[in-house]
Every structure is written in structure tokens, then in C-alpha cells.
Amino acid sequence: MGKLTGGDPSLLRKINSSVVLRALRDAGDAPTLSDLVSATGLSRPTIEGVLEGLAASGLVVEAAADPEARRVGRPARRFRFRSESGHTLGIGIGAHRVQVVLADLAGRRLSSAGAPVAERATAETRLGAVDAVVTEVLASAAVDRRSLRAAGVGTPGVVGGEGTVALCTALPGWTGLPLGDRLREALGCTVLLENDANAAVLGEHWAGAAAGCGDVVMVLAGLSPGAGSLIGGRLHRGHRGAAGEIGALHLLGRELTPEHLLATDGEPLLPLDEAAVSRVFAQARAGERGASGAVDRFSRRVLHDVTALVLALDPELVVIGGWAAGLEEVLATLRRELPQYCLWTPRVELSALGEDAVATGALRLALDRVEDDLFRVGAPD
């Protein structure tokens, strides 16, 4: 795959190449030279020269004429962006599941798959599951691993700038893991690592409930919740990448630890025990008194966490997602109670992407990197 920054004789040519390539990428169909002149404002000879270079790099190809079209005289030449010249991955790594989505350079999804992983699986086992699912999605789309240009990865924990998981209490053996290096070696491409809640809010902003919203908080609700936030459309990570780690708020002196929030018989629930959590919410919906009280405690804890985020960030929208069952009950509590605590109450919506939110946001990270490479205009040589 060619880039626009290396070896071109002039900055102007690089700018023109970027403009034409973007126009081709954004075009619904294969545009004609006249279409490109109208879209870019460049002259026809300039566009012809640029297309020649882009075709040599493998990014553009002349489209075949439509044999069914009626025409008089020579048909207009058409060109298209070769979105199949490279591919991107979005990978979501969770306590119980690995999710992978494959897309071409235009962001068109080609395949997706997931696989369960045991909660207490070792780091090596979890990484093996990632590789197996990646292999599956590549095979199902008949895509060669060597065509991968970038992979985004969403993972629990605080992600360091060097691609290491600085801290993670959810996954065994994850703290200190050089996850970026391990996956770069396995995938053979650029790997971008991000906290799972941060990836999820990017996914919802791109293709979910937060589309069109610049100031958004997304909470992955659970017994150990996390949050990702966009401020002015930009991801807010914090000074050390720990923004949104609201699972630690119970340390401020609250009466119940996360393990006891949904306990109905005095026995603590493990924060990652999805099946036990689901049973409590099901019992509450059936009218069981102890379970109803537990669900109310859990919902109010989420309310307190969201209130802290809303007062600090004043978002337009709060999106609730994550693995926790019973999110409808949490949503109802938030919509009912937030106005009592907030100066201005944001909209509150459930995630539109569900368990795909993290992988979708991770895919957006990969696409952003590829687009930056494709459309970057460097200094004159």
C-alpha cells in the first residue's frame, strides 16, 4: 500500500494526491474524471497525473466500463479507490469474550466473530483466543494476514502510552503485559491499544447511540464499572490514561464493596460473574424481594457514579452499556433520579452496539490510523 509522504517531488503534488484520493474514497460510485474535477477543483491534467501515481501505488484502479450502459462515442473513464488493497481489525478483549471485526480501508465490514474465554484464563490463553478468532475472520473473508494495515484493540485496564497494560485487576496476568508488542508480532501490522470503555465510546460515537454528539460519557456498567468520555469530540484519557476508572469510587467510604452490591443472601458476588448477576436481575423482575433490593442498590451505585461524571464533564449524552444484565432498570433509575443531582440533565440512552461496542471502537481507531497514513501531507523533499 502506498503512502503520500515518501519520495514525491513536491508538497503540492502530495496535497493534490491527498485531495484526489479522499474524493475517490468518499465517492459512492466510481467517479469520472469530470466528477473528480468538480469535486476537487483541480484541473483535468493535474488529476490525470495524480491518478497515474496513485494507480502505481496500488491505491487506485480504473473501473471497467458498464457493458449495459448505452453510450455514443468513447465512454468516460472511471476510477475507484481500491479499498481491498489493505484491511483493518477491531479487537475487543474482555473477561469472558474476545470479539474481532474485519474491515477494508473504506471501513466496510467484511467479517466478524467472537469466542468465549474463561474468566480466570491466563494471559497466554487469552492471547491464543485472540489469534484464533483473528484467523477465523480472515479465513471467512478470504483475506491474507499480510494485507493487515492496522489493528485497534480495546482492553480492560489502564493502558500506558508505550502499549503496555499499566494496571488491570479484571484479567489475570494482564498488569504489565506488553500487549501492543505481543499483538504487533502476531499480526504483523500497526497495533493501537486503548482502554475498553474508551474504545466503546468511540464505537458509539461512530456507529451507535452517540452519533453526532461531541460531549459524551459512556459507562460500561458492572460491579466494577468503567467510563469513557468524549469532550468536544475528542477522547479524554487523562494525564496517565486512567480517566474514567470509576470502579474505584467505592473506596471513598461507601458502605458496600462492589461484591456485596448484588448479594441477596450475604454471600458476595464476584465482580465478573455474569451468570450470577443475571440471576439476581431475573429474580428481581419476578418480584423476589431480596433481589429487588439488591438491584436497587446496584442501580443507585451506578447513579452516584454517573452523577460524578456528569457534574465534572457536563456531557450532552450518557450512554449505558457493558456486560451487566438488567440495564433497563439502571436506565430507568438514571432518567428518574439524575435531575435531582445535576444542574443540567443530559440525555441517557442504552448502547446501540451492545457487546460489539468495544470492537467497533477499536476498529475506528485502526481506520483513523490508516486514514492518517493515507492522507498525511508531509514536508517538501
CSV table of C-alpha atoms in Angstrom, one decimal:
chain,number,residue,atom,x,y,z
A,1,MET,CA,0.0,0.0,0.0
A,2,GLY,CA,1.4,3.4,-1.0
A,3,LYS,CA,1.7,6.4,1.2
A,4,LEU,CA,1.6,10.0,0.2
A,5,THR,CA,4.6,11.2,2.2
A,6,GLY,CA,7.5,9.4,0.7
A,7,GLY,CA,9.5,10.4,-2.4
A,8,ASP,CA,7.1,12.8,-4.0
A,9,PRO,CA,8.9,15.7,-5.7
A,10,SER,CA,6.8,18.5,-4.2
A,11,LEU,CA,4.5,19.3,-1.4
A,12,LEU,CA,1.9,20.5,-3.9
A,13,ARG,CA,1.8,17.0,-5.5
A,14,LYS,CA,1.3,15.5,-2.1
A,15,ILE,CA,-1.6,17.8,-1.4
A,16,ASN,CA,-3.2,17.1,-4.7
A,17,SER,CA,-2.8,13.3,-4.2
A,18,SER,CA,-4.4,13.6,-0.8
A,19,VAL,CA,-7.3,15.6,-2.2
A,20,VAL,CA,-7.9,13.2,-5.1
A,21,LEU,CA,-7.6,10.1,-3.0
A,22,ARG,CA,-10.0,11.4,-0.4
A,23,ALA,CA,-12.5,12.3,-3.2
A,24,LEU,CA,-12.2,8.8,-4.6
A,25,ARG,CA,-12.6,7.2,-1.2
A,26,ASP,CA,-15.7,9.2,-0.4
A,27,ALA,CA,-17.4,8.7,-3.7
A,28,GLY,CA,-20.3,6.3,-3.7
A,29,ASP,CA,-19.6,5.0,-7.2
A,30,ALA,CA,-16.5,5.1,-9.5
A,31,PRO,CA,-16.4,8.8,-10.5
A,32,THR,CA,-15.4,10.0,-13.9
A,33,LEU,CA,-12.5,12.5,-14.5
A,34,SER,CA,-15.1,15.2,-14.8
A,35,ASP,CA,-16.6,14.2,-11.5
A,36,LEU,CA,-13.2,14.5,-9.8
A,37,VAL,CA,-12.6,17.9,-11.4
A,38,SER,CA,-15.9,19.1,-9.9
A,39,ALA,CA,-15.2,17.5,-6.5
A,40,THR,CA,-11.7,18.7,-6.1
A,41,GLY,CA,-11.4,21.9,-8.1
A,42,LEU,CA,-8.2,20.6,-9.7
A,43,SER,CA,-7.5,20.7,-13.4
A,44,ARG,CA,-8.1,17.6,-15.6
A,45,PRO,CA,-4.3,17.2,-16.5
A,46,THR,CA,-3.4,17.5,-12.8
A,47,ILE,CA,-5.9,14.8,-11.8
A,48,GLU,CA,-4.7,12.5,-14.6
A,49,GLY,CA,-1.1,12.8,-13.3
A,50,VAL,CA,-2.2,12.2,-9.8
A,51,LEU,CA,-4.2,9.1,-10.8
A,52,GLU,CA,-1.3,7.7,-12.6
A,53,GLY,CA,0.8,7.9,-9.4
A,54,LEU,CA,-2.0,6.5,-7.2
A,55,ALA,CA,-2.5,3.6,-9.5
A,56,ALA,CA,1.2,2.8,-9.4
A,57,SER,CA,1.0,2.7,-5.6
A,58,GLY,CA,-1.9,0.2,-5.7
A,59,LEU,CA,-4.4,2.6,-4.1
A,60,VAL,CA,-6.5,3.4,-7.3
A,61,VAL,CA,-7.6,1.4,-10.3
A,62,GLU,CA,-9.5,2.3,-13.4
A,63,ALA,CA,-13.0,0.9,-13.3
A,64,ALA,CA,-14.4,-1.3,-16.1
A,65,ALA,CA,-17.0,0.3,-18.3
A,66,ASP,CA,-20.6,-0.8,-17.7
A,67,PRO,CA,-21.4,-3.1,-20.6
A,68,GLU,CA,-25.1,-2.4,-20.2
A,69,ALA,CA,-24.8,1.3,-20.4
A,70,ARG,CA,-26.0,3.0,-23.6
A,71,ARG,CA,-23.5,5.4,-25.0
A,72,VAL,CA,-22.5,7.4,-28.0
A,73,GLY,CA,-18.8,7.8,-28.7
A,74,ARG,CA,-15.9,7.0,-26.3
A,75,PRO,CA,-17.1,6.1,-22.8
A,76,ALA,CA,-15.9,8.3,-19.9
A,77,ARG,CA,-13.0,6.8,-17.9
A,78,ARG,CA,-13.9,6.0,-14.3
A,79,PHE,CA,-11.7,5.3,-11.3
A,80,ARG,CA,-12.2,3.9,-7.9
A,81,PHE,CA,-10.4,3.7,-4.6
A,82,ARG,CA,-9.0,0.2,-4.0
A,83,SER,CA,-10.4,-0.3,-0.6
A,84,GLU,CA,-9.4,-4.0,-0.9
A,85,SER,CA,-5.7,-3.1,-1.1
A,86,GLY,CA,-5.5,-3.3,2.7
A,87,HIS,CA,-7.5,-4.3,5.8
A,88,THR,CA,-8.1,-3.3,9.4
A,89,LEU,CA,-9.1,-5.1,12.5
A,90,GLY,CA,-11.1,-4.1,15.6
A,91,ILE,CA,-10.4,-6.4,18.6
A,92,GLY,CA,-12.3,-6.3,21.9
A,93,ILE,CA,-10.8,-8.3,24.7
A,94,GLY,CA,-13.0,-8.9,27.7
A,95,ALA,CA,-13.1,-11.0,30.8
A,96,HIS,CA,-15.4,-13.6,29.2
A,97,ARG,CA,-15.2,-13.0,25.5
A,98,VAL,CA,-13.0,-12.0,22.6
A,99,GLN,CA,-14.6,-10.2,19.7
A,100,VAL,CA,-13.0,-9.3,16.3
A,101,VAL,CA,-14.3,-7.4,13.3
A,102,LEU,CA,-12.5,-7.1,9.9
A,103,ALA,CA,-13.0,-4.2,7.5
A,104,ASP,CA,-11.4,-2.9,4.3
A,105,LEU,CA,-9.8,0.5,4.0
A,106,ALA,CA,-13.1,2.2,3.5
A,107,GLY,CA,-14.5,0.8,6.8
A,108,ARG,CA,-16.8,-1.7,5.1
A,109,ARG,CA,-17.1,-4.7,7.4
A,110,LEU,CA,-16.2,-8.0,5.8
A,111,SER,CA,-16.4,-10.4,8.7
A,112,SER,CA,-16.7,-10.7,12.5
A,113,ALA,CA,-16.5,-13.4,15.0
A,114,GLY,CA,-16.2,-14.0,18.8
A,115,ALA,CA,-15.2,-16.7,21.2
A,116,PRO,CA,-15.8,-17.2,24.9
A,117,VAL,CA,-12.8,-17.1,27.3
A,118,ALA,CA,-12.8,-18.4,30.8
A,119,GLU,CA,-12.8,-15.6,33.4
A,120,ARG,CA,-9.6,-16.9,35.1
A,121,ALA,CA,-7.8,-17.8,31.9
A,122,THR,CA,-4.1,-17.0,31.8
A,123,ALA,CA,-2.8,-14.2,29.6
A,124,GLU,CA,-1.3,-16.7,27.2
A,125,THR,CA,-4.7,-18.5,26.9
A,126,ARG,CA,-6.5,-15.2,26.2
A,127,LEU,CA,-3.9,-14.1,23.6
A,128,GLY,CA,-4.3,-17.5,22.0
A,129,ALA,CA,-8.0,-16.9,21.8
A,130,VAL,CA,-7.4,-13.6,20.1
A,131,ASP,CA,-5.2,-15.2,17.5
A,132,ALA,CA,-7.7,-17.9,16.9
A,133,VAL,CA,-10.6,-15.5,16.3
A,134,VAL,CA,-8.4,-13.3,14.1
A,135,THR,CA,-7.6,-16.4,12.0
A,136,GLU,CA,-11.3,-17.2,11.8
A,137,VAL,CA,-12.4,-13.8,10.5
A,138,LEU,CA,-9.5,-13.6,8.0
A,139,ALA,CA,-10.4,-17.1,6.6
A,140,SER,CA,-14.1,-16.4,6.4
A,141,ALA,CA,-13.4,-13.3,4.3
A,142,ALA,CA,-10.6,-14.9,2.3
A,143,VAL,CA,-8.2,-12.2,3.4
A,144,ASP,CA,-4.4,-12.7,3.7
A,145,ARG,CA,-2.9,-11.7,7.1
A,146,ARG,CA,-0.2,-9.8,5.2
A,147,SER,CA,-2.8,-7.3,4.0
A,148,LEU,CA,-3.5,-6.0,7.5
A,149,ARG,CA,-2.5,-2.4,7.9
A,150,ALA,CA,-3.6,-1.6,11.4
A,151,ALA,CA,-5.5,-3.2,14.3
A,152,GLY,CA,-7.2,-1.4,17.2
A,153,VAL,CA,-7.6,-3.2,20.5
A,154,GLY,CA,-9.9,-2.4,23.4
A,155,THR,CA,-8.9,-4.0,26.7
A,156,PRO,CA,-9.8,-3.6,30.4
A,157,GLY,CA,-7.3,-1.6,32.5
A,158,VAL,CA,-5.2,1.4,32.3
A,159,VAL,CA,-3.2,1.5,29.0
A,160,GLY,CA,0.2,3.0,29.0
A,161,GLY,CA,1.4,5.2,26.1
A,162,GLU,CA,4.0,2.6,25.1
A,163,GLY,CA,1.4,-0.1,24.6
A,164,THR,CA,1.7,-1.8,27.9
A,165,VAL,CA,-1.2,-2.5,30.3
A,166,ALA,CA,-0.1,-0.4,33.2
A,167,LEU,CA,-2.8,-1.8,35.6
A,168,CYS,CA,-5.6,-4.3,35.2
A,169,THR,CA,-7.5,-6.0,38.0
A,170,ALA,CA,-10.0,-7.8,35.8
A,171,LEU,CA,-7.8,-10.1,33.8
A,172,PRO,CA,-5.2,-12.5,35.3
A,173,GLY,CA,-1.6,-11.7,34.2
A,174,TRP,CA,-2.6,-8.6,32.4
A,175,THR,CA,-0.9,-5.9,34.5
A,176,GLY,CA,2.5,-5.1,33.0
A,177,LEU,CA,1.7,-7.2,29.9
A,178,PRO,CA,3.4,-5.6,26.7
A,179,LEU,CA,0.1,-6.3,24.9
A,180,GLY,CA,0.9,-3.9,22.0
A,181,ASP,CA,4.2,-5.6,21.2
A,182,ARG,CA,2.7,-9.1,21.5
A,183,LEU,CA,-0.1,-8.4,19.1
A,184,ARG,CA,2.2,-6.5,16.7
A,185,GLU,CA,4.4,-9.6,16.5
A,186,ALA,CA,1.3,-11.9,15.9
A,187,LEU,CA,-0.5,-9.7,13.4
A,188,GLY,CA,2.4,-8.1,11.6
A,189,CYS,CA,0.9,-4.6,11.5
A,190,THR,CA,0.5,-1.4,13.5
A,191,VAL,CA,-1.4,-2.1,16.7
A,192,LEU,CA,-3.3,0.7,18.7
A,193,LEU,CA,-4.1,-0.1,22.3
A,194,GLU,CA,-7.0,1.5,24.1
A,195,ASN,CA,-9.0,1.1,27.3
A,196,ASP,CA,-12.2,-0.8,26.7
A,197,ALA,CA,-14.6,2.0,27.9
A,198,ASN,CA,-12.7,4.5,25.7
A,199,ALA,CA,-13.0,2.2,22.7
A,200,ALA,CA,-16.7,1.7,23.4
A,201,VAL,CA,-17.4,5.4,23.5
A,202,LEU,CA,-15.6,5.8,20.2
A,203,GLY,CA,-17.7,3.0,18.7
A,204,GLU,CA,-21.0,4.5,19.9
A,205,HIS,CA,-19.9,7.9,18.5
A,206,TRP,CA,-19.0,6.4,15.1
A,207,ALA,CA,-21.9,4.0,14.6
A,208,GLY,CA,-24.2,3.9,17.7
A,209,ALA,CA,-26.2,5.9,20.2
A,210,ALA,CA,-23.8,8.8,20.4
A,211,ALA,CA,-23.6,9.6,16.6
A,212,GLY,CA,-23.5,13.3,16.1
A,213,CYS,CA,-22.7,14.1,19.8
A,214,GLY,CA,-19.5,15.8,20.7
A,215,ASP,CA,-19.7,15.6,24.5
A,216,VAL,CA,-20.4,12.1,25.6
A,217,VAL,CA,-19.9,9.8,28.6
A,218,MET,CA,-20.3,6.1,28.2
A,219,VAL,CA,-20.4,3.8,31.2
A,220,LEU,CA,-19.7,0.1,31.0
A,221,ALA,CA,-21.9,-0.8,33.9
A,222,GLY,CA,-20.9,-3.7,36.1
A,223,LEU,CA,-19.9,-4.4,39.6
A,224,SER,CA,-16.5,-2.8,38.7
A,225,PRO,CA,-17.7,-0.1,36.2
A,226,GLY,CA,-15.6,1.9,33.8
A,227,ALA,CA,-16.3,5.0,31.7
A,228,GLY,CA,-15.0,6.6,28.5
A,229,SER,CA,-15.7,10.2,27.6
A,230,LEU,CA,-15.5,12.5,24.6
A,231,ILE,CA,-15.0,16.2,25.2
A,232,GLY,CA,-15.6,18.3,22.1
A,233,GLY,CA,-15.5,15.1,20.0
A,234,ARG,CA,-12.0,14.1,21.3
A,235,LEU,CA,-11.3,11.2,23.6
A,236,HIS,CA,-10.3,12.2,27.1
A,237,ARG,CA,-7.7,9.8,28.5
A,238,GLY,CA,-6.3,11.8,31.4
A,239,HIS,CA,-2.7,12.5,32.3
A,240,ARG,CA,-1.8,8.8,32.8
A,241,GLY,CA,-4.6,7.2,30.9
A,242,ALA,CA,-6.7,6.5,34.0
A,243,ALA,CA,-9.6,8.8,33.3
A,244,GLY,CA,-13.0,7.1,33.8
A,245,GLU,CA,-11.8,4.5,36.3
A,246,ILE,CA,-15.0,5.0,38.4
A,247,GLY,CA,-14.8,1.4,39.7
A,248,ALA,CA,-12.6,2.9,42.5
A,249,LEU,CA,-15.2,5.3,43.8
A,250,HIS,CA,-16.5,2.9,46.4
A,251,LEU,CA,-13.1,3.5,48.2
A,252,LEU,CA,-14.4,6.9,49.2
A,253,GLY,CA,-16.2,5.4,52.2
A,254,ARG,CA,-19.3,3.9,50.8
A,255,GLU,CA,-21.0,1.2,52.9
A,256,LEU,CA,-20.8,-1.6,50.4
A,257,THR,CA,-18.0,-3.1,48.3
A,258,PRO,CA,-18.9,-4.0,44.7
A,259,GLU,CA,-19.0,-7.7,45.7
A,260,HIS,CA,-21.9,-7.1,48.1
A,261,LEU,CA,-24.0,-4.8,45.9
A,262,LEU,CA,-26.0,-7.6,44.3
A,263,ALA,CA,-25.6,-10.1,47.1
A,264,THR,CA,-29.0,-11.4,48.1
A,265,ASP,CA,-28.0,-13.9,50.9
A,266,GLY,CA,-24.9,-12.2,52.4
A,267,GLU,CA,-22.5,-14.1,50.1
A,268,PRO,CA,-20.5,-11.8,47.9
A,269,LEU,CA,-20.7,-12.0,44.1
A,270,LEU,CA,-17.6,-11.9,42.1
A,271,PRO,CA,-17.5,-8.7,40.0
A,272,LEU,CA,-17.1,-10.7,36.8
A,273,ASP,CA,-19.7,-13.4,37.5
A,274,GLU,CA,-22.2,-12.6,34.8
A,275,ALA,CA,-24.3,-15.6,35.3
A,276,ALA,CA,-24.9,-14.8,39.0
A,277,VAL,CA,-25.6,-11.2,38.2
A,278,SER,CA,-28.2,-12.2,35.5
A,279,ARG,CA,-29.9,-14.5,38.0
A,280,VAL,CA,-30.3,-11.6,40.5
A,281,PHE,CA,-31.9,-9.3,37.9
A,282,ALA,CA,-34.2,-12.1,36.8
A,283,GLN,CA,-35.3,-12.8,40.3
A,284,ALA,CA,-35.9,-9.0,40.8
A,285,ARG,CA,-38.1,-9.0,37.7
A,286,ALA,CA,-40.0,-11.9,39.1
A,287,GLY,CA,-40.7,-9.9,42.3
A,288,GLU,CA,-38.3,-11.6,44.7
A,289,ARG,CA,-37.9,-9.0,47.5
A,290,GLY,CA,-34.2,-9.6,48.3
A,291,ALA,CA,-33.2,-9.4,44.7
A,292,SER,CA,-35.3,-6.3,44.1
A,293,GLY,CA,-33.4,-4.6,47.0
A,294,ALA,CA,-30.1,-5.7,45.5
A,295,VAL,CA,-30.9,-4.3,42.1
A,296,ASP,CA,-31.9,-1.1,43.7
A,297,ARG,CA,-28.6,-0.8,45.5
A,298,PHE,CA,-26.7,-1.6,42.3
A,299,SER,CA,-28.7,1.0,40.3
A,300,ARG,CA,-28.1,3.7,42.9
A,301,ARG,CA,-24.4,3.0,42.8
A,302,VAL,CA,-24.4,3.5,39.1
A,303,LEU,CA,-26.4,6.7,39.6
A,304,HIS,CA,-23.8,8.0,42.0
A,305,ASP,CA,-21.0,7.2,39.6
A,306,VAL,CA,-22.8,8.8,36.6
A,307,THR,CA,-23.7,11.9,38.7
A,308,ALA,CA,-20.0,12.4,39.5
A,309,LEU,CA,-19.1,12.2,35.8
A,310,VAL,CA,-22.0,14.5,34.8
A,311,LEU,CA,-21.1,17.2,37.3
A,312,ALA,CA,-17.5,17.1,36.3
A,313,LEU,CA,-17.9,16.9,32.5
A,314,ASP,CA,-21.4,18.3,31.7
A,315,PRO,CA,-22.0,15.9,28.8
A,316,GLU,CA,-24.8,16.1,26.3
A,317,LEU,CA,-25.4,12.4,26.4
A,318,VAL,CA,-24.7,9.5,28.8
A,319,VAL,CA,-24.7,6.0,27.2
A,320,ILE,CA,-25.1,2.9,29.3
A,321,GLY,CA,-23.6,-0.4,28.1
A,322,GLY,CA,-21.4,-3.2,29.3
A,323,TRP,CA,-22.0,-6.8,30.3
A,324,ALA,CA,-24.4,-6.2,33.2
A,325,ALA,CA,-27.8,-7.7,32.9
A,326,GLY,CA,-30.8,-5.5,33.7
A,327,LEU,CA,-29.6,-2.3,32.1
A,328,GLU,CA,-33.2,-1.3,31.5
A,329,GLU,CA,-33.6,-1.0,35.3
A,330,VAL,CA,-30.5,1.1,35.6
A,331,LEU,CA,-31.6,3.3,32.7
A,332,ALA,CA,-34.9,4.0,34.4
A,333,THR,CA,-33.2,4.9,37.7
A,334,LEU,CA,-30.8,7.3,35.9
A,335,ARG,CA,-33.6,9.0,34.0
A,336,ARG,CA,-35.7,9.4,37.1
A,337,GLU,CA,-33.0,10.4,39.6
A,338,LEU,CA,-30.4,12.4,37.7
A,339,PRO,CA,-32.4,15.6,37.7
A,340,GLN,CA,-32.2,15.7,41.5
A,341,TYR,CA,-28.4,15.9,41.5
A,342,CYS,CA,-27.3,17.6,38.3
A,343,LEU,CA,-27.6,21.3,37.3
A,344,TRP,CA,-28.4,20.3,33.7
A,345,THR,CA,-29.5,16.7,33.0
A,346,PRO,CA,-28.1,15.0,29.9
A,347,ARG,CA,-29.9,12.5,27.8
A,348,VAL,CA,-29.4,9.0,28.9
A,349,GLU,CA,-29.6,6.1,26.4
A,350,LEU,CA,-28.7,2.4,26.2
A,351,SER,CA,-25.8,1.4,24.0
A,352,ALA,CA,-26.9,0.7,20.4
A,353,LEU,CA,-24.0,-1.6,19.8
A,354,GLY,CA,-24.2,-3.9,22.8
A,355,GLU,CA,-21.3,-6.4,23.1
A,356,ASP,CA,-19.9,-5.1,19.8
A,357,ALA,CA,-19.2,-1.6,21.1
A,358,VAL,CA,-15.6,-2.2,22.2
A,359,ALA,CA,-14.5,-4.0,19.0
A,360,THR,CA,-16.3,-1.3,16.8
A,361,GLY,CA,-14.5,1.5,18.6
A,362,ALA,CA,-11.2,-0.4,18.2
A,363,LEU,CA,-11.9,-0.7,14.5
A,364,ARG,CA,-12.4,3.1,14.3
A,365,LEU,CA,-9.0,3.5,15.9
A,366,ALA,CA,-7.4,1.4,13.3
A,367,LEU,CA,-9.2,3.2,10.4
A,368,ASP,CA,-8.2,6.6,11.8
A,369,ARG,CA,-4.6,5.5,11.8
A,370,VAL,CA,-4.8,4.2,8.2
A,371,GLU,CA,-6.5,7.3,7.0
A,372,ASP,CA,-3.9,9.4,8.7
A,373,ASP,CA,-1.2,7.5,6.8
A,374,LEU,CA,-3.1,7.7,3.5
A,375,PHE,CA,-4.0,11.4,3.6
A,376,ARG,CA,-1.0,12.8,5.5
A,377,VAL,CA,0.8,15.5,3.7
A,378,GLY,CA,4.5,15.8,4.7
A,379,ALA,CA,7.1,18.5,4.3
A,380,PRO,CA,8.6,19.1,0.8
A,381,ASP,CA,11.5,16.8,0.0
